[in-house]
């Protein structure tokens, strides 16, 4: 990220909103930083690369993004410590995942250097917006959308890539109650589940609303064919500690390859913990909750960070997880990740990228 090859046109705001931002009262996704990054794909080329003051877009009502859903996004964060040092965390993983989503959604790939240099330039401008409170960060939302004004069903020819940023605190304010979903489906084999495609999230809202009426914060999605195996939770990947092992569902075309998922597995292994990426059946999970072999359950994601699961519901029965303590893996990994991302400890993995 240090070699600058891009020519980014920068128009700075003359009307910063920073003074109205209260880092002690953050509502996720509701406040936006002063600047946004834009690159347009026209005539088979990424061009007009720029940073401008954050503001509204003019979009034609026939824009095919509205109608046919060619829209993908990423979620990542920037962190700041008490000394004012700011960092990104494994940003290249997001750049590559964006491109895997783009391929699946028949959209053009974005050169990784546009993603990374654009991000770095934007962060340099809006660094003051990164909150340094415990558990806080700047949520970064890169996204790409179709940009043709055309109602025929075909892949758009033009696209827009953007990055906007929003200060973030905790996504889940309390340990979550999740319900195993056995009617609705998030992703089917051969579908778009592995992509961070907007429609995956839109399709999850109605089942999530039904579960919320029953008092659940989130769903545990199961496989589309038999509703027999646990997949992911939509806003996060799922992890379990079963008989001392860290167990999570294997990546497939129905599961998003989470950056936090990958980081937790790598750190766990470096601590000598046995990890198992394998199918977990609903039967095994419920049996393990009953006989105590499922010791911990938690979600991992960029927005969610490490989210404690307090109970898992199936067919109207809630199965409680044991209480957690300072010795629980999820507590240790959460602290370690926060310290690693914020530069409080050495980074043996070389995952932290300073924002200069
Ligand atoms: C993320 O963790 O970045 C996500 O995309 C989850 C959610 C906020 C959509």
Short mmCIF file of C-alpha atoms and ligand atoms in Angstrom, two decimals:
data_model
loop_
_atom_site.label_atom_id
_atom_site.label_comp_id
_atom_site.label_asym_id
_atom_site.label_seq_id
_atom_site.Cartn_x
_atom_site.Cartn_y
_atom_site.Cartn_z
CA UNK A 1 0.00 0.00 0.00
CA UNK A 2 2.96 2.32 0.25
CA UNK A 3 3.68 2.65 -3.49
CA UNK A 4 1.25 5.10 -4.98
CA UNK A 5 0.35 4.24 -8.54
CA UNK A 6 -3.14 5.65 -8.72
CA UNK A 7 -4.05 9.15 -9.69
CA UNK A 8 -6.87 9.93 -7.27
CA UNK A 9 -8.64 13.23 -7.73
CA UNK A 10 -9.39 14.56 -4.24
CA UNK A 11 -12.00 17.16 -3.44
CA UNK A 12 -12.00 17.87 0.27
CA UNK A 13 -15.07 18.94 2.16
CA UNK A 14 -15.34 22.56 3.25
CA UNK A 15 -18.03 21.62 5.74
CA UNK A 16 -16.81 18.83 8.07
CA UNK A 17 -19.35 17.13 10.32
CA UNK A 18 -16.69 15.82 12.68
CA UNK A 19 -17.51 18.25 15.50
CA UNK A 20 -21.09 16.88 15.69
CA UNK A 21 -19.89 13.27 16.09
CA UNK A 22 -20.16 11.89 19.64
CA UNK A 23 -17.91 8.80 20.04
CA UNK A 24 -19.75 7.88 23.25
CA UNK A 25 -23.12 7.56 21.54
CA UNK A 26 -22.67 5.58 18.35
CA UNK A 27 -25.57 3.90 16.60
CA UNK A 28 -24.21 1.39 14.09
CA UNK A 29 -24.49 2.53 10.48
CA UNK A 30 -26.14 5.87 11.12
CA UNK A 31 -23.33 8.46 10.94
CA UNK A 32 -21.03 8.89 7.98
CA UNK A 33 -17.58 10.40 7.67
CA UNK A 34 -16.81 13.47 5.58
CA UNK A 35 -15.54 11.78 2.42
CA UNK A 36 -16.34 8.93 0.07
CA UNK A 37 -14.31 7.15 -2.58
CA UNK A 38 -15.68 6.56 -6.10
CA UNK A 39 -14.42 4.72 -9.20
CA UNK A 40 -16.50 4.20 -12.33
CA UNK A 41 -16.33 1.30 -14.76
CA UNK A 42 -17.07 2.54 -18.26
CA UNK A 43 -16.05 1.05 -21.61
CA UNK A 44 -14.40 -1.93 -19.89
CA UNK A 45 -12.12 0.26 -17.80
CA UNK A 46 -12.04 1.56 -14.22
CA UNK A 47 -11.69 5.33 -14.44
CA UNK A 48 -12.49 8.71 -12.90
CA UNK A 49 -11.03 7.65 -9.55
CA UNK A 50 -11.89 10.25 -6.96
CA UNK A 51 -12.64 11.18 -3.38
CA UNK A 52 -15.42 13.70 -2.83
CA UNK A 53 -17.42 15.01 0.14
CA UNK A 54 -19.96 12.41 1.29
CA UNK A 55 -23.30 13.22 -0.27
CA UNK A 56 -26.25 11.98 -2.26
CA UNK A 57 -25.98 10.27 -5.63
CA UNK A 58 -28.12 11.01 -8.63
CA UNK A 59 -29.37 7.66 -9.86
CA UNK A 60 -31.70 7.07 -12.78
CA UNK A 61 -34.87 5.08 -11.91
CA UNK A 62 -34.01 2.57 -14.65
CA UNK A 63 -30.63 1.79 -13.08
CA UNK A 64 -30.42 -1.98 -13.31
CA UNK A 65 -29.10 -2.26 -9.75
CA UNK A 66 -32.59 -1.44 -8.45
CA UNK A 67 -34.29 -3.94 -10.71
CA UNK A 68 -32.00 -6.95 -11.01
CA UNK A 69 -29.83 -6.66 -7.93
CA UNK A 70 -26.27 -6.57 -9.25
CA UNK A 71 -24.99 -5.15 -6.00
CA UNK A 72 -22.20 -6.46 -3.78
CA UNK A 73 -20.42 -5.12 -0.74
CA UNK A 74 -17.70 -5.64 1.82
CA UNK A 75 -17.43 -4.94 5.53
CA UNK A 76 -14.16 -4.03 7.20
CA UNK A 77 -12.90 -1.78 9.96
CA UNK A 78 -10.19 0.73 10.89
CA UNK A 79 -8.99 0.88 14.49
CA UNK A 80 -7.27 3.53 16.58
CA UNK A 81 -5.46 3.24 19.90
CA UNK A 82 -5.04 5.72 22.76
CA UNK A 83 -1.81 7.02 21.18
CA UNK A 84 -3.66 8.03 18.05
CA UNK A 85 -2.12 5.26 15.91
CA UNK A 86 -4.61 3.95 13.34
CA UNK A 87 -4.68 0.60 11.54
CA UNK A 88 -6.51 -1.44 8.98
CA UNK A 89 -6.87 -5.19 9.49
CA UNK A 90 -6.17 -7.57 6.61
CA UNK A 91 -7.70 -5.25 3.99
CA UNK A 92 -6.41 -7.35 1.10
CA UNK A 93 -8.71 -10.18 2.21
CA UNK A 94 -11.69 -7.90 1.59
CA UNK A 95 -10.33 -6.76 -1.77
CA UNK A 96 -10.06 -10.37 -2.93
CA UNK A 97 -13.44 -11.38 -1.53
CA UNK A 98 -15.07 -8.43 -3.31
CA UNK A 99 -13.70 -9.84 -6.54
CA UNK A 100 -15.00 -13.33 -5.80
CA UNK A 101 -18.43 -11.78 -5.23
CA UNK A 102 -18.05 -9.75 -8.44
CA UNK A 103 -17.30 -12.86 -10.51
CA UNK A 104 -20.36 -14.66 -9.12
CA UNK A 105 -22.62 -11.67 -9.77
CA UNK A 106 -21.29 -11.20 -13.33
CA UNK A 107 -19.65 -7.89 -12.45
CA UNK A 108 -16.13 -6.70 -13.31
CA UNK A 109 -13.29 -7.35 -10.88
CA UNK A 110 -11.75 -4.29 -9.27
CA UNK A 111 -7.94 -4.14 -9.40
CA UNK A 112 -6.74 -4.77 -5.84
CA UNK A 113 -4.54 -1.63 -5.96
CA UNK A 114 -7.60 0.57 -6.63
CA UNK A 115 -9.31 -0.96 -3.60
CA UNK A 116 -6.28 -0.64 -1.32
CA UNK A 117 -4.95 2.72 -2.44
CA UNK A 118 -8.43 4.22 -2.52
CA UNK A 119 -9.04 2.93 0.97
CA UNK A 120 -5.73 4.26 2.23
CA UNK A 121 -6.30 7.71 0.70
CA UNK A 122 -9.80 7.86 2.19
CA UNK A 123 -8.53 6.76 5.59
CA UNK A 124 -5.80 9.41 5.55
CA UNK A 125 -8.50 12.06 5.03
CA UNK A 126 -11.05 10.69 7.53
CA UNK A 127 -8.69 9.23 10.13
CA UNK A 128 -9.96 11.64 12.79
CA UNK A 129 -13.32 9.86 12.61
CA UNK A 130 -11.92 6.57 13.91
CA UNK A 131 -13.15 6.25 17.51
CA UNK A 132 -10.59 4.99 20.02
CA UNK A 133 -12.99 3.77 22.73
CA UNK A 134 -12.88 0.10 23.77
CA UNK A 135 -14.88 -1.96 21.27
CA UNK A 136 -15.22 0.99 18.86
CA UNK A 137 -13.88 1.29 15.34
CA UNK A 138 -14.61 2.86 12.00
CA UNK A 139 -16.78 0.54 9.93
CA UNK A 140 -15.80 0.68 6.27
CA UNK A 141 -18.31 -0.26 3.61
CA UNK A 142 -16.85 -0.79 0.11
CA UNK A 143 -19.54 -1.65 -2.43
CA UNK A 144 -20.07 -2.08 -6.15
CA UNK A 145 -23.28 -1.71 -8.11
CA UNK A 146 -24.59 -1.90 -11.65
CA UNK A 147 -24.75 1.54 -13.23
CA UNK A 148 -26.58 1.09 -16.58
CA UNK A 149 -29.96 2.73 -17.09
CA UNK A 150 -31.51 -0.19 -18.90
CA UNK A 151 -34.47 -2.45 -18.18
CA UNK A 152 -33.43 -5.48 -20.28
CA UNK A 153 -32.26 -8.40 -18.16
CA UNK A 154 -28.54 -8.65 -18.80
CA UNK A 155 -25.36 -7.85 -16.94
CA UNK A 156 -24.84 -4.11 -16.75
CA UNK A 157 -22.01 -2.69 -18.85
CA UNK A 158 -21.14 0.13 -16.48
CA UNK A 159 -20.56 -0.09 -12.72
CA UNK A 160 -19.73 2.13 -9.79
CA UNK A 161 -17.45 1.17 -6.91
CA UNK A 162 -17.58 3.25 -3.73
CA UNK A 163 -16.32 3.27 -0.17
CA UNK A 164 -18.19 4.99 2.62
CA UNK A 165 -17.32 4.89 6.34
CA UNK A 166 -19.33 4.97 9.52
CA UNK A 167 -18.12 4.99 13.14
CA UNK A 168 -19.18 1.81 14.97
CA UNK A 169 -19.54 0.53 18.50
CA UNK A 170 -20.88 -2.90 19.41
CA UNK A 171 -23.20 -4.44 16.78
CA UNK A 172 -24.89 -6.69 19.34
CA UNK A 173 -25.36 -4.94 22.66
CA UNK A 174 -25.97 -8.19 24.54
CA UNK A 175 -25.36 -11.96 24.18
CA UNK A 176 -27.57 -13.23 21.37
CA UNK A 177 -30.44 -15.69 21.30
CA UNK A 178 -30.47 -17.52 17.98
CA UNK A 179 -33.03 -19.77 16.35
CA UNK A 180 -32.22 -22.69 14.07
CA UNK A 181 -34.17 -21.95 10.86
CA UNK A 182 -35.67 -25.04 9.26
CA UNK A 183 -38.21 -23.59 6.84
CA UNK A 184 -36.61 -20.65 5.04
CA UNK A 185 -33.25 -20.79 3.29
CA UNK A 186 -30.45 -18.26 2.97
CA UNK A 187 -28.41 -20.00 0.29
CA UNK A 188 -28.63 -23.07 -1.93
CA UNK A 189 -25.85 -25.03 -3.60
CA UNK A 190 -24.89 -23.25 -6.79
CA UNK A 191 -26.50 -20.02 -5.58
CA UNK A 192 -24.94 -16.79 -4.38
CA UNK A 193 -24.42 -17.61 -0.68
CA UNK A 194 -20.61 -17.34 -0.85
CA UNK A 195 -20.89 -13.86 -2.37
CA UNK A 196 -21.49 -10.75 -0.30
CA UNK A 197 -24.43 -9.94 -2.54
CA UNK A 198 -27.07 -7.47 -1.38
CA UNK A 199 -29.91 -9.88 -2.20
CA UNK A 200 -28.65 -12.48 0.28
CA UNK A 201 -29.34 -9.98 3.04
CA UNK A 202 -32.68 -8.81 1.61
CA UNK A 203 -33.92 -12.41 1.47
CA UNK A 204 -33.02 -13.01 5.09
CA UNK A 205 -35.10 -10.16 6.50
CA UNK A 206 -38.54 -11.78 6.52
CA UNK A 207 -37.48 -15.01 8.32
CA UNK A 208 -35.44 -12.85 10.71
CA UNK A 209 -38.51 -10.71 11.40
CA UNK A 210 -40.57 -13.81 12.22
CA UNK A 211 -37.83 -15.04 14.56
CA UNK A 212 -37.59 -11.60 16.21
CA UNK A 213 -41.29 -11.86 17.06
CA UNK A 214 -40.40 -15.01 18.99
CA UNK A 215 -37.63 -13.13 20.82
CA UNK A 216 -34.58 -14.20 18.75
CA UNK A 217 -31.83 -11.79 17.65
CA UNK A 218 -30.61 -13.91 14.75
CA UNK A 219 -31.11 -17.09 12.78
CA UNK A 220 -28.83 -20.04 12.36
CA UNK A 221 -29.29 -20.91 8.70
CA UNK A 222 -29.26 -24.58 7.73
CA UNK A 223 -28.58 -26.24 4.38
CA UNK A 224 -31.26 -25.75 1.73
CA UNK A 225 -31.68 -29.44 0.83
CA UNK A 226 -32.42 -31.04 4.18
CA UNK A 227 -32.19 -28.28 6.83
CA UNK A 228 -29.95 -30.74 8.56
CA UNK A 229 -26.60 -28.99 8.82
CA UNK A 230 -25.74 -25.69 10.44
CA UNK A 231 -24.34 -23.07 8.05
CA UNK A 232 -23.91 -19.44 9.15
CA UNK A 233 -25.88 -16.71 10.86
CA UNK A 234 -26.13 -14.15 8.06
CA UNK A 235 -24.28 -11.34 9.83
CA UNK A 236 -21.60 -13.70 11.13
CA UNK A 237 -20.01 -17.14 10.82
CA UNK A 238 -20.70 -19.59 13.64
CA UNK A 239 -18.16 -21.27 15.89
CA UNK A 240 -18.55 -23.87 18.60
CA UNK A 241 -16.20 -25.27 21.19
CA UNK A 242 -17.04 -28.96 21.27
CA UNK A 243 -15.09 -31.26 23.59
CA UNK A 244 -12.15 -28.86 23.63
CA UNK A 245 -12.02 -28.38 19.83
CA UNK A 246 -12.89 -25.25 17.89
CA UNK A 247 -15.46 -26.38 15.32
CA UNK A 248 -16.98 -24.42 12.43
CA UNK A 249 -18.81 -25.29 9.23
CA UNK A 250 -16.50 -25.73 6.22
CA UNK A 251 -16.50 -23.04 3.54
CA UNK A 252 -18.68 -23.85 0.56
CA UNK A 253 -20.73 -22.02 -2.03
CA UNK A 254 -23.38 -21.38 0.63
CA UNK A 255 -21.16 -19.86 3.30
CA UNK A 256 -19.38 -16.51 3.32
CA UNK A 257 -15.61 -16.75 3.82
CA UNK A 258 -15.38 -14.42 6.82
CA UNK A 259 -12.13 -12.58 7.50
CA UNK A 260 -12.79 -12.85 11.25
CA UNK A 261 -13.57 -16.56 10.82
CA UNK A 262 -10.20 -17.09 9.14
CA UNK A 263 -8.37 -14.98 11.75
CA UNK A 264 -9.95 -16.80 14.71
CA UNK A 265 -9.07 -20.20 13.23
CA UNK A 266 -5.46 -19.17 12.59
CA UNK A 267 -5.02 -17.64 16.03
CA UNK A 268 -6.68 -20.66 17.68
CA UNK A 269 -4.28 -23.00 15.88
CA UNK A 270 -1.30 -20.81 16.87
CA UNK A 271 -2.43 -21.22 20.50
CA UNK A 272 -2.34 -24.99 20.07
CA UNK A 273 -6.09 -25.43 19.89
CA UNK A 274 -7.35 -28.17 17.62
CA UNK A 275 -9.66 -26.77 14.94
CA UNK A 276 -12.15 -28.70 12.88
CA UNK A 277 -13.84 -27.29 9.77
CA UNK A 278 -16.57 -29.83 9.27
CA UNK A 279 -20.29 -30.20 8.91
CA UNK A 280 -22.20 -29.84 12.16
CA UNK A 281 -25.64 -31.37 12.17
CA UNK A 282 -28.55 -29.86 14.06
CA UNK A 283 -28.90 -33.22 15.87
CA UNK A 284 -25.29 -33.15 17.01
CA UNK A 285 -25.63 -29.57 18.18
CA UNK A 286 -28.80 -30.17 20.20
CA UNK A 287 -27.40 -33.38 21.70
CA UNK A 288 -24.20 -31.52 22.61
CA UNK A 289 -26.17 -28.73 24.24
CA UNK A 290 -28.09 -31.29 26.26
CA UNK A 291 -25.13 -33.38 27.38
CA UNK A 292 -22.71 -30.44 27.85
CA UNK A 293 -20.21 -31.40 25.13
CA UNK A 294 -20.97 -28.10 23.35
CA UNK A 295 -19.03 -25.84 25.69
CA UNK A 296 -19.28 -22.55 23.82
CA UNK A 297 -21.11 -21.05 20.86
CA UNK A 298 -20.38 -17.68 19.31
CA UNK A 299 -20.59 -15.74 16.08
CA UNK A 300 -17.61 -14.10 14.38
CA UNK A 301 -17.81 -11.27 11.88
CA UNK A 302 -16.45 -7.83 11.12
CA UNK A 303 -19.47 -5.94 12.41
CA UNK A 304 -20.41 -8.54 15.03
CA UNK A 305 -16.77 -9.06 16.17
CA UNK A 306 -17.06 -12.03 18.60
CA UNK A 307 -20.71 -12.30 19.61
CA UNK A 308 -21.59 -14.56 22.52
CA UNK A 309 -24.53 -16.90 21.87
CA UNK A 310 -26.50 -17.42 25.05
CA UNK A 311 -29.14 -19.80 23.76
CA UNK A 312 -30.10 -21.74 20.65
CA UNK A 313 -33.75 -22.36 19.82
CA UNK A 314 -35.22 -25.28 17.91
CA UNK A 315 -38.93 -26.09 17.49
CA UNK A 316 -39.95 -23.75 20.31
CA UNK A 317 -37.39 -25.07 22.83
CA UNK A 318 -34.41 -22.92 23.87
CA UNK A 319 -31.19 -24.68 24.79
CA UNK A 320 -28.92 -22.54 26.99
CA UNK A 321 -25.17 -22.40 26.62
CA UNK A 322 -23.06 -22.61 29.78
CA UNK A 323 -22.09 -19.20 31.22
CA UNK A 324 -18.79 -17.81 29.98
CA UNK A 325 -15.82 -16.76 32.09
CA UNK A 326 -12.46 -15.05 31.58
CA UNK A 327 -11.06 -18.45 30.62
CA UNK A 328 -13.56 -19.03 27.83
CA UNK A 329 -12.02 -19.18 24.38
CA UNK A 330 -14.44 -16.57 23.02
CA UNK A 331 -13.47 -14.07 25.74
CA UNK A 332 -9.74 -14.63 25.20
CA UNK A 333 -9.96 -14.40 21.42
CA UNK A 334 -12.11 -11.27 21.60
CA UNK A 335 -9.55 -9.51 23.81
CA UNK A 336 -6.65 -10.75 21.70
CA UNK A 337 -8.28 -9.58 18.45
CA UNK A 338 -9.07 -6.15 19.91
CA UNK A 339 -5.47 -5.80 21.14
CA UNK A 340 -4.04 -7.03 17.85
CA UNK A 341 -6.17 -4.74 15.70
CA UNK A 342 -5.51 -1.70 17.88
CA UNK A 343 -1.76 -2.17 18.08
CA UNK A 344 -1.64 -2.96 21.81
CA UNK A 345 0.40 -6.13 21.19
CA UNK A 346 2.89 -7.53 18.70
CA UNK A 347 1.43 -8.71 15.40
CA UNK A 348 3.02 -12.11 14.68
CA UNK A 349 0.74 -12.58 11.66
CA UNK A 350 1.52 -9.27 9.88
CA UNK A 351 -2.19 -8.54 9.58
CA UNK A 352 -2.16 -4.97 10.83
CA UNK A 353 -1.60 -2.19 8.30
CA UNK A 354 -0.78 1.27 9.69
CA UNK A 355 -2.74 4.21 8.30
CA UNK A 356 -0.25 6.97 7.67
C1 LIG B 1 -20.03 -7.27 8.25
O1 LIG B 1 -19.75 -7.88 9.28
O2 LIG B 1 -19.24 -6.47 7.76
C2 LIG B 1 -21.29 -7.46 7.58
O3 LIG B 1 -21.33 -7.26 6.42
C3 LIG B 1 -22.46 -7.89 8.36
C4 LIG B 1 -23.62 -6.96 8.31
C5 LIG B 1 -23.39 -5.63 8.94
C6 LIG B 1 -24.26 -6.88 6.99
#
